[in-house]
Amino acid sequence: MIIKSKKKLQFEISDKQSVYPVLPLQTGILFPGTMITIQIGRKENLELINKCNRTSRKFIAAYSPHNGKKFEEIAPIHQVGVLAVVRDVRPGAGRSVVATIEGLKRIALNEVIQTAPFVTASAVQLLPSKRLPKNLKDTMDEVISTVEEITNLDPTLSQEHLRVLKMSFEDPSLMADTTANLFRLSLESQQELLETIDLPTRFKLLLQFLNSELNQVATVHRINTNVEKSLEDEKEKQYLRQQLHEIKKLLGEDFAEEEEAKRYKKKVKSMSQLPQEVIARANIEADRLVNLSTASAEYGVTKNYLDWLLGLPWNKSNPEDYKIEEVEKILTTEYYGPKLLKEQILQRLTVRKHLGGINEGPTLCLVGAPGTGKAAIGKAIAKALGKDFVRVSVGGISDVSELKGTPRTFLGALPGKIIRALRDAGTSDPVMLIEDIDYFNIENDSAVNMALLEVVDNRLNSRFLDNYIGVPFDLSKVLFICSVRAFEDIPEQFLSRFELMELPGYIEREKIVITKRYIIPKLLKKHGLTKAEFNLSDKILANIINTYTQEAGLLGLSQLLDKIFRKVLLEKVTRKKKKWSLTDKNLDSYLGQSYFIPEKAEKDPEIGIAAGLAWTGAGGDLMFIEGIKMRGEGLIQSTGSLGEVMKESIQAAHSYVRSKADVLGIDINDFNEFDIHIHFPSGAIPKDGPSAGVTVSLVLASILSERPIRNDIAMTGEVTLRGKVLPVGGIKEKVSAAYRAGIYHVAIPKENKKDIKDLPREILRKTKISYLEKVDDLFKLCLLDFTPSAFTLEKIFAEEIKKAKKKTTSAKRKANPKSKSQAAKKKSSK
């Protein structure tokens, strides 16, 4: 196959077609007027060379691109080649020969005639270029100048090349071909020059290739020069360093660098628990210290890195020899909270001990408002396991380097927060509480989220790599506990790897117990007071909780008590008093005016007002829902910063009450002639959720039937269009809120009966619980003056249906006396 040239070729006109043997060249290209030496090993090419050498026959040398195949019947050959003769043949390695061939003139292949015993083809000679512009000499001078620069920069090129080119200056074509043959141009570039017949175009192309070669040679020369200079500088420094060493030796001065390096190496040998990677890195850095001056910045950076590297608790952990029974006792003593939560923690710790101190499950995440005991649980777990407790806040972090450290090449580089916390703890298996995840990575950069996940995820943290330390650290033994304020604040990437445990808010009685058991003893010790000097009753504590705080946790209460103790300590120091007792009268002098006014039950039953129970982030609360009717067009209006779910709940309640108009004794026309306004107090506070459905239904039934509602019952529950009462959450907090407000009768969904067991015994003793299956149960319970026109109508209708059925059966028996006699026989047999 012949590869046609893309150049415009001019052929000699001849009647006779010449046929020549063809020698494919793969390692070089032959130009007219030049000679090359090649090694020939293929059988057909050996036969061609030997025959042409014996007979002095001319042949064509053409470039055949290498296509990766060793054997091929007909190799692709470029159309433009060179008519050549053999000048010398010598034996080569094996059966090959080394032949020197000389190019005579350009020739173009026309057609392959035969392929055996070697390739022969018909060819036509090419006409030489006749166009010699005046400025061609300038171009030739520029070529010689470029060649001179190349030979000056490249020591592998001889100055003889320049002399050869100058000798052929009178023959431009020969000079261009000689230049292309002398320099290391690519085979494709040389073939392009061979196919270019026009001299100005050929010199322009040649100059382009030479400039490219010049840039490459200049780059290599610059690199070699820089390397030589660096080596010379290093030799000079080594020589000066050796002189300095000898001078110090003569002066009797200490070698601080060597002593420091020896100290670090000795420390490495003494730390048997170090991994091999750490030992190798520490020894490398210690050896560097010997070659650094104590006055250099790099010396300080290296020394600081070694201090961090060897200061970490590599494989330093406490044995997992705790007993689950003792852990349970410590958890019960140190943390006051739900039993279910403690059971789940005990289960996780049991699995951890079984696996030898390794965590394989999802990471524990505590969800609860501030002050609900998230840190207290972490401390209790650490104390139960006999491990150190570490708190790390990740709030406000928006860069990966804050978690994984900064590379040592940066100015002021340091490890990340996790590694710093581990060095402070001194062990590789502490209990680490990761706080403020809800304020972490506010910009929601996925790289930052994945960096924290790499820390807390037990699948990924066995080889945690800090950018500053540069050696993997095993975090699999660290017991990570994360904490957030609300479920919605958890980043999406963490949801699948977290086991969520919700910490409910404390009710009033629980707050009093926790305050007397944990907070007050801590404050007494902090301020140097005794129990005999300071008296605080349960009644005053309840007053502070209800009128000065409105929270689910104990953070605000703890701060208020701290404020009281500070004033007491000041009075003690100034010797104004020796004993202190807080009462309702002097409470304002310590805390100022109360912040909140707690809700209380109404004095008398009224139409259109009912006591609902709500659950907020601050705990349970009593919420009085009001309603009135007025002349209008049957519209419903609701106010009080209500959400969409609560508005839909009002619509469902209205539809159900309307469907029960006959039962409730309501004129059906009232729904079209009166507008209804439902109001939820505390309009500045947003409200949402379906749990007010039963309360709204009762209010609607009250104002439309004009019956008062009992004022001694509080209620909660979701209502369906069929009047069923569905379960709701926060029952414990809601019942406690009713108890706190002086309401000792609560109506809740029947399916929430299981939630009552979490209430304190004191509340259960005094509070009556009514369970609702349908809203009709609530109407019977709460609506006063409920006449028989209401629910007895259903009984009357049921009795009428029974009578009608009896009449029908008796008529059938009269019509069929046979069945009557059969019934009599059955009766007698019985």
PDB file of N, CA, C and O in Angstrom, residues 345-398:
ATOM      1  N   ILE A 345     -28.175   2.735  75.712  1.00  0.00           N
ATOM      2  CA  ILE A 345     -26.745   2.999  75.914  1.00  0.00           C
ATOM      3  C   ILE A 345     -26.051   1.757  76.451  1.00  0.00           C
ATOM      4  O   ILE A 345     -24.942   1.402  76.014  1.00  0.00           O
ATOM      5  N   LEU A 346     -26.689   1.074  77.392  1.00  0.00           N
ATOM      6  CA  LEU A 346     -26.108  -0.157  77.938  1.00  0.00           C
ATOM      7  C   LEU A 346     -25.944  -1.222  76.856  1.00  0.00           C
ATOM      8  O   LEU A 346     -24.948  -1.958  76.840  1.00  0.00           O
ATOM      9  N   GLN A 347     -26.903  -1.309  75.954  1.00  0.00           N
ATOM     10  CA  GLN A 347     -26.799  -2.283  74.862  1.00  0.00           C
ATOM     11  C   GLN A 347     -25.592  -1.979  73.981  1.00  0.00           C
ATOM     12  O   GLN A 347     -24.839  -2.888  73.604  1.00  0.00           O
ATOM     13  N   ARG A 348     -25.380  -0.708  73.664  1.00  0.00           N
ATOM     14  CA  ARG A 348     -24.233  -0.331  72.826  1.00  0.00           C
ATOM     15  C   ARG A 348     -22.919  -0.630  73.538  1.00  0.00           C
ATOM     16  O   ARG A 348     -21.958  -1.116  72.922  1.00  0.00           O
ATOM     17  N   LEU A 349     -22.848  -0.335  74.826  1.00  0.00           N
ATOM     18  CA  LEU A 349     -21.610  -0.571  75.581  1.00  0.00           C
ATOM     19  C   LEU A 349     -21.329  -2.064  75.728  1.00  0.00           C
ATOM     20  O   LEU A 349     -20.164  -2.481  75.754  1.00  0.00           O
ATOM     21  N   THR A 350     -22.388  -2.868  75.808  1.00  0.00           N
ATOM     22  CA  THR A 350     -22.204  -4.328  75.893  1.00  0.00           C
ATOM     23  C   THR A 350     -21.577  -4.858  74.605  1.00  0.00           C
ATOM     24  O   THR A 350     -20.658  -5.690  74.628  1.00  0.00           O
ATOM     25  N   VAL A 351     -22.072  -4.371  73.456  1.00  0.00           N
ATOM     26  CA  VAL A 351     -21.503  -4.787  72.160  1.00  0.00           C
ATOM     27  C   VAL A 351     -20.069  -4.310  72.037  1.00  0.00           C
ATOM     28  O   VAL A 351     -19.191  -5.045  71.544  1.00  0.00           O
ATOM     29  N   ARG A 352     -19.781  -3.092  72.494  1.00  0.00           N
ATOM     30  CA  ARG A 352     -18.414  -2.560  72.427  1.00  0.00           C
ATOM     31  C   ARG A 352     -17.447  -3.434  73.232  1.00  0.00           C
ATOM     32  O   ARG A 352     -16.343  -3.742  72.782  1.00  0.00           O
ATOM     33  N   LYS A 353     -17.861  -3.851  74.427  1.00  0.00           N
ATOM     34  CA  LYS A 353     -16.993  -4.712  75.247  1.00  0.00           C
ATOM     35  C   LYS A 353     -16.793  -6.069  74.586  1.00  0.00           C
ATOM     36  O   LYS A 353     -15.689  -6.631  74.603  1.00  0.00           O
ATOM     37  N   HIS A 354     -17.855  -6.588  73.988  1.00  0.00           N
ATOM     38  CA  HIS A 354     -17.764  -7.886  73.313  1.00  0.00           C
ATOM     39  C   HIS A 354     -16.778  -7.845  72.142  1.00  0.00           C
ATOM     40  O   HIS A 354     -16.092  -8.833  71.870  1.00  0.00           O
ATOM     41  N   LEU A 355     -16.680  -6.693  71.460  1.00  0.00           N
ATOM     42  CA  LEU A 355     -15.778  -6.549  70.312  1.00  0.00           C
ATOM     43  C   LEU A 355     -14.396  -6.064  70.709  1.00  0.00           C
ATOM     44  O   LEU A 355     -13.571  -5.767  69.837  1.00  0.00           O
ATOM     45  N   GLY A 356     -14.129  -5.962  71.998  1.00  0.00           N
ATOM     46  CA  GLY A 356     -12.796  -5.563  72.446  1.00  0.00           C
ATOM     47  C   GLY A 356     -12.528  -4.073  72.343  1.00  0.00           C
ATOM     48  O   GLY A 356     -11.387  -3.663  72.106  1.00  0.00           O
ATOM     49  N   GLY A 357     -13.560  -3.252  72.517  1.00  0.00           N
ATOM     50  CA  GLY A 357     -13.358  -1.809  72.511  1.00  0.00           C
ATOM     51  C   GLY A 357     -13.460  -1.160  71.151  1.00  0.00           C
ATOM     52  O   GLY A 357     -12.988  -0.038  70.966  1.00  0.00           O
ATOM     53  N   ILE A 358     -14.066  -1.827  70.184  1.00  0.00           N
ATOM     54  CA  ILE A 358     -14.214  -1.278  68.822  1.00  0.00           C
ATOM     55  C   ILE A 358     -15.695  -1.016  68.561  1.00  0.00           C
ATOM     56  O   ILE A 358     -16.553  -1.827  68.931  1.00  0.00           O
ATOM     57  N   ASN A 359     -15.992   0.103  67.935  1.00  0.00           N
ATOM     58  CA  ASN A 359     -17.368   0.457  67.595  1.00  0.00           C
ATOM     59  C   ASN A 359     -17.623   0.107  66.134  1.00  0.00           C
ATOM     60  O   ASN A 359     -16.921   0.602  65.261  1.00  0.00           O
ATOM     61  N   GLU A 360     -18.621  -0.715  65.898  1.00  0.00           N
ATOM     62  CA  GLU A 360     -18.937  -1.105  64.527  1.00  0.00           C
ATOM     63  C   GLU A 360     -20.310  -0.640  64.078  1.00  0.00           C
ATOM     64  O   GLU A 360     -20.622  -0.690  62.898  1.00  0.00           O
ATOM     65  N   GLY A 361     -21.140  -0.195  64.991  1.00  0.00           N
ATOM     66  CA  GLY A 361     -22.476   0.267  64.635  1.00  0.00           C
ATOM     67  C   GLY A 361     -22.475   1.731  64.241  1.00  0.00           C
ATOM     68  O   GLY A 361     -21.429   2.392  64.179  1.00  0.00           O
ATOM     69  N   PRO A 362     -23.652   2.275  63.967  1.00  0.00           N
ATOM     70  CA  PRO A 362     -23.740   3.708  63.649  1.00  0.00           C
ATOM     71  C   PRO A 362     -23.377   4.570  64.852  1.00  0.00           C
ATOM     72  O   PRO A 362     -23.464   4.137  65.997  1.00  0.00           O
ATOM     73  N   THR A 363     -22.982   5.791  64.584  1.00  0.00           N
ATOM     74  CA  THR A 363     -22.563   6.710  65.640  1.00  0.00           C
ATOM     75  C   THR A 363     -23.769   7.211  66.414  1.00  0.00           C
ATOM     76  O   THR A 363     -24.807   7.537  65.836  1.00  0.00           O
ATOM     77  N   LEU A 364     -23.629   7.277  67.730  1.00  0.00           N
ATOM     78  CA  LEU A 364     -24.715   7.738  68.594  1.00  0.00           C
ATOM     79  C   LEU A 364     -24.858   9.250  68.459  1.00  0.00           C
ATOM     80  O   LEU A 364     -23.880   9.994  68.568  1.00  0.00           O
ATOM     81  N   CYS A 365     -26.088   9.712  68.239  1.00  0.00           N
ATOM     82  CA  CYS A 365     -26.373  11.145  68.124  1.00  0.00           C
ATOM     83  C   CYS A 365     -27.524  11.487  69.055  1.00  0.00           C
ATOM     84  O   CYS A 365     -28.621  10.937  68.935  1.00  0.00           O
ATOM     85  N   LEU A 366     -27.278  12.385  69.995  1.00  0.00           N
ATOM     86  CA  LEU A 366     -28.278  12.808  70.968  1.00  0.00           C
ATOM     87  C   LEU A 366     -28.983  14.054  70.446  1.00  0.00           C
ATOM     88  O   LEU A 366     -28.337  15.036  70.089  1.00  0.00           O
ATOM     89  N   VAL A 367     -30.312  14.004  70.419  1.00  0.00           N
ATOM     90  CA  VAL A 367     -31.120  15.113  69.916  1.00  0.00           C
ATOM     91  C   VAL A 367     -31.925  15.672  71.082  1.00  0.00           C
ATOM     92  O   VAL A 367     -32.739  14.961  71.680  1.00  0.00           O
ATOM     93  N   GLY A 368     -31.683  16.928  71.409  1.00  0.00           N
ATOM     94  CA  GLY A 368     -32.413  17.535  72.524  1.00  0.00           C
ATOM     95  C   GLY A 368     -32.091  19.002  72.662  1.00  0.00           C
ATOM     96  O   GLY A 368     -31.045  19.481  72.214  1.00  0.00           O
ATOM     97  N   ALA A 369     -33.003  19.721  73.320  1.00  0.00           N
ATOM     98  CA  ALA A 369     -32.812  21.154  73.541  1.00  0.00           C
ATOM     99  C   ALA A 369     -31.657  21.394  74.497  1.00  0.00           C
ATOM    100  O   ALA A 369     -31.233  20.482  75.225  1.00  0.00           O
ATOM    101  N   PRO A 370     -31.086  22.603  74.532  1.00  0.00           N
ATOM    102  CA  PRO A 370     -30.001  22.903  75.484  1.00  0.00           C
ATOM    103  C   PRO A 370     -30.439  22.653  76.924  1.00  0.00           C
ATOM    104  O   PRO A 370     -31.543  23.018  77.324  1.00  0.00           O
ATOM    105  N   GLY A 371     -29.559  22.000  77.690  1.00  0.00           N
ATOM    106  CA  GLY A 371     -29.847  21.748  79.090  1.00  0.00           C
ATOM    107  C   GLY A 371     -30.617  20.479  79.364  1.00  0.00           C
ATOM    108  O   GLY A 371     -31.037  20.239  80.496  1.00  0.00           O
ATOM    109  N   THR A 372     -30.811  19.617  78.351  1.00  0.00           N
ATOM    110  CA  THR A 372     -31.553  18.371  78.562  1.00  0.00           C
ATOM    111  C   THR A 372     -30.648  17.197  78.926  1.00  0.00           C
ATOM    112  O   THR A 372     -31.124  16.067  79.016  1.00  0.00           O
ATOM    113  N   GLY A 373     -29.347  17.449  79.106  1.00  0.00           N
ATOM    114  CA  GLY A 373     -28.467  16.404  79.627  1.00  0.00           C
ATOM    115  C   GLY A 373     -27.620  15.682  78.615  1.00  0.00           C
ATOM    116  O   GLY A 373     -27.164  14.567  78.885  1.00  0.00           O
ATOM    117  N   LYS A 374     -27.374  16.284  77.467  1.00  0.00           N
ATOM    118  CA  LYS A 374     -26.539  15.605  76.452  1.00  0.00           C
ATOM    119  C   LYS A 374     -25.102  15.452  76.956  1.00  0.00           C
ATOM    120  O   LYS A 374     -24.506  14.386  76.842  1.00  0.00           O
ATOM    121  N   ALA A 375     -24.537  16.527  77.500  1.00  0.00           N
ATOM    122  CA  ALA A 375     -23.174  16.447  78.040  1.00  0.00           C
ATOM    123  C   ALA A 375     -23.134  15.569  79.280  1.00  0.00           C
ATOM    124  O   ALA A 375     -22.144  14.861  79.518  1.00  0.00           O
ATOM    125  N   ALA A 376     -24.209  15.594  80.064  1.00  0.00           N
ATOM    126  CA  ALA A 376     -24.248  14.759  81.271  1.00  0.00           C
ATOM    127  C   ALA A 376     -24.197  13.283  80.921  1.00  0.00           C
ATOM    128  O   ALA A 376     -23.549  12.481  81.615  1.00  0.00           O
ATOM    129  N   ILE A 377     -24.871  12.891  79.826  1.00  0.00           N
ATOM    130  CA  ILE A 377     -24.815  11.487  79.390  1.00  0.00           C
ATOM    131  C   ILE A 377     -23.393  11.117  78.989  1.00  0.00           C
ATOM    132  O   ILE A 377     -22.880  10.051  79.344  1.00  0.00           O
ATOM    133  N   GLY A 378     -22.726  12.011  78.225  1.00  0.00           N
ATOM    134  CA  GLY A 378     -21.342  11.731  77.822  1.00  0.00           C
ATOM    135  C   GLY A 378     -20.421  11.579  79.020  1.00  0.00           C
ATOM    136  O   GLY A 378     -19.585  10.657  79.066  1.00  0.00           O
ATOM    137  N   LYS A 379     -20.563  12.448  79.996  1.00  0.00           N
ATOM    138  CA  LYS A 379     -19.724  12.349  81.198  1.00  0.00           C
ATOM    139  C   LYS A 379     -20.018  11.064  81.960  1.00  0.00           C
ATOM    140  O   LYS A 379     -19.094  10.414  82.477  1.00  0.00           O
ATOM    141  N   ALA A 380     -21.287  10.709  82.052  1.00  0.00           N
ATOM    142  CA  ALA A 380     -21.650   9.487  82.769  1.00  0.00           C
ATOM    143  C   ALA A 380     -21.076   8.250  82.074  1.00  0.00           C
ATOM    144  O   ALA A 380     -20.578   7.330  82.736  1.00  0.00           O
ATOM    145  N   ILE A 381     -21.123   8.209  80.750  1.00  0.00           N
ATOM    146  CA  ILE A 381     -20.562   7.072  80.006  1.00  0.00           C
ATOM    147  C   ILE A 381     -19.055   6.992  80.219  1.00  0.00           C
ATOM    148  O   ILE A 381     -18.494   5.907  80.438  1.00  0.00           O
ATOM    149  N   ALA A 382     -18.380   8.148  80.143  1.00  0.00           N
ATOM    150  CA  ALA A 382     -16.925   8.157  80.339  1.00  0.00           C
ATOM    151  C   ALA A 382     -16.553   7.678  81.739  1.00  0.00           C
ATOM    152  O   ALA A 382     -15.604   6.902  81.914  1.00  0.00           O
ATOM    153  N   LYS A 383     -17.298   8.122  82.743  1.00  0.00           N
ATOM    154  CA  LYS A 383     -17.009   7.695  84.115  1.00  0.00           C
ATOM    155  C   LYS A 383     -17.281   6.210  84.299  1.00  0.00           C
ATOM    156  O   LYS A 383     -16.523   5.499  84.975  1.00  0.00           O
ATOM    157  N   ALA A 384     -18.354   5.723  83.672  1.00  0.00           N
ATOM    158  CA  ALA A 384     -18.690   4.305  83.799  1.00  0.00           C
ATOM    159  C   ALA A 384     -17.643   3.413  83.140  1.00  0.00           C
ATOM    160  O   ALA A 384     -17.351   2.315  83.625  1.00  0.00           O
ATOM    161  N   LEU A 385     -17.062   3.880  82.022  1.00  0.00           N
ATOM    162  CA  LEU A 385     -16.064   3.084  81.308  1.00  0.00           C
ATOM    163  C   LEU A 385     -14.649   3.323  81.812  1.00  0.00           C
ATOM    164  O   LEU A 385     -13.721   2.640  81.385  1.00  0.00           O
ATOM    165  N   GLY A 386     -14.489   4.295  82.708  1.00  0.00           N
ATOM    166  CA  GLY A 386     -13.150   4.617  83.201  1.00  0.00           C
ATOM    167  C   GLY A 386     -12.281   5.282  82.153  1.00  0.00           C
ATOM    168  O   GLY A 386     -11.067   5.067  82.117  1.00  0.00           O
ATOM    169  N   LYS A 387     -12.879   6.133  81.315  1.00  0.00           N
ATOM    170  CA  LYS A 387     -12.145   6.789  80.239  1.00  0.00           C
ATOM    171  C   LYS A 387     -12.242   8.303  80.385  1.00  0.00           C
ATOM    172  O   LYS A 387     -13.061   8.823  81.145  1.00  0.00           O
ATOM    173  N   ASP A 388     -11.389   8.995  79.648  1.00  0.00           N
ATOM    174  CA  ASP A 388     -11.403  10.453  79.659  1.00  0.00           C
ATOM    175  C   ASP A 388     -12.583  10.963  78.837  1.00  0.00           C
ATOM    176  O   ASP A 388     -12.985  10.344  77.844  1.00  0.00           O
ATOM    177  N   PHE A 389     -13.102  12.115  79.246  1.00  0.00           N
ATOM    178  CA  PHE A 389     -14.219  12.739  78.535  1.00  0.00           C
ATOM    179  C   PHE A 389     -13.719  14.013  77.862  1.00  0.00           C
ATOM    180  O   PHE A 389     -13.103  14.876  78.492  1.00  0.00           O
ATOM    181  N   VAL A 390     -13.951  14.124  76.560  1.00  0.00           N
ATOM    182  CA  VAL A 390     -13.471  15.261  75.767  1.00  0.00           C
ATOM    183  C   VAL A 390     -14.663  15.880  75.052  1.00  0.00           C
ATOM    184  O   VAL A 390     -15.473  15.175  74.448  1.00  0.00           O
ATOM    185  N   ARG A 391     -14.751  17.216  75.107  1.00  0.00           N
ATOM    186  CA  ARG A 391     -15.818  17.938  74.397  1.00  0.00           C
ATOM    187  C   ARG A 391     -15.180  18.744  73.266  1.00  0.00           C
ATOM    188  O   ARG A 391     -14.246  19.514  73.490  1.00  0.00           O
ATOM    189  N   VAL A 392     -15.704  18.564  72.061  1.00  0.00           N
ATOM    190  CA  VAL A 392     -15.207  19.282  70.882  1.00  0.00           C
ATOM    191  C   VAL A 392     -16.387  19.968  70.213  1.00  0.00           C
ATOM    192  O   VAL A 392     -17.349  19.306  69.830  1.00  0.00           O
ATOM    193  N   SER A 393     -16.315  21.267  70.075  1.00  0.00           N
ATOM    194  CA  SER A 393     -17.364  22.024  69.392  1.00  0.00           C
ATOM    195  C   SER A 393     -16.955  22.245  67.936  1.00  0.00           C
ATOM    196  O   SER A 393     -15.868  22.743  67.660  1.00  0.00           O
ATOM    197  N   VAL A 394     -17.835  21.860  67.028  1.00  0.00           N
ATOM    198  CA  VAL A 394     -17.566  22.052  65.600  1.00  0.00           C
ATOM    199  C   VAL A 394     -18.423  23.166  65.015  1.00  0.00           C
ATOM    200  O   VAL A 394     -18.510  23.324  63.795  1.00  0.00           O
ATOM    201  N   GLY A 395     -19.076  23.932  65.869  1.00  0.00           N
ATOM    202  CA  GLY A 395     -19.905  25.033  65.397  1.00  0.00           C
ATOM    203  C   GLY A 395     -19.077  26.100  64.699  1.00  0.00           C
ATOM    204  O   GLY A 395     -18.018  26.499  65.180  1.00  0.00           O
ATOM    205  N   GLY A 396     -19.549  26.566  63.567  1.00  0.00           N
ATOM    206  CA  GLY A 396     -18.855  27.613  62.824  1.00  0.00           C
ATOM    207  C   GLY A 396     -17.757  27.128  61.909  1.00  0.00           C
ATOM    208  O   GLY A 396     -17.182  27.923  61.159  1.00  0.00           O
ATOM    209  N   ILE A 397     -17.430  25.845  61.910  1.00  0.00           N
ATOM    210  CA  ILE A 397     -16.378  25.315  61.038  1.00  0.00           C
ATOM    211  C   ILE A 397     -16.873  25.301  59.596  1.00  0.00           C
ATOM    212  O   ILE A 397     -17.958  24.801  59.298  1.00  0.00           O
ATOM    213  N   SER A 398     -16.074  25.863  58.705  1.00  0.00           N
ATOM    214  CA  SER A 398     -16.452  25.897  57.293  1.00  0.00           C
ATOM    215  C   SER A 398     -15.305  25.500  56.377  1.00  0.00           C
ATOM    216  O   SER A 398     -15.412  25.628  55.168  1.00  0.00           O
TER     217      SER A 398
END
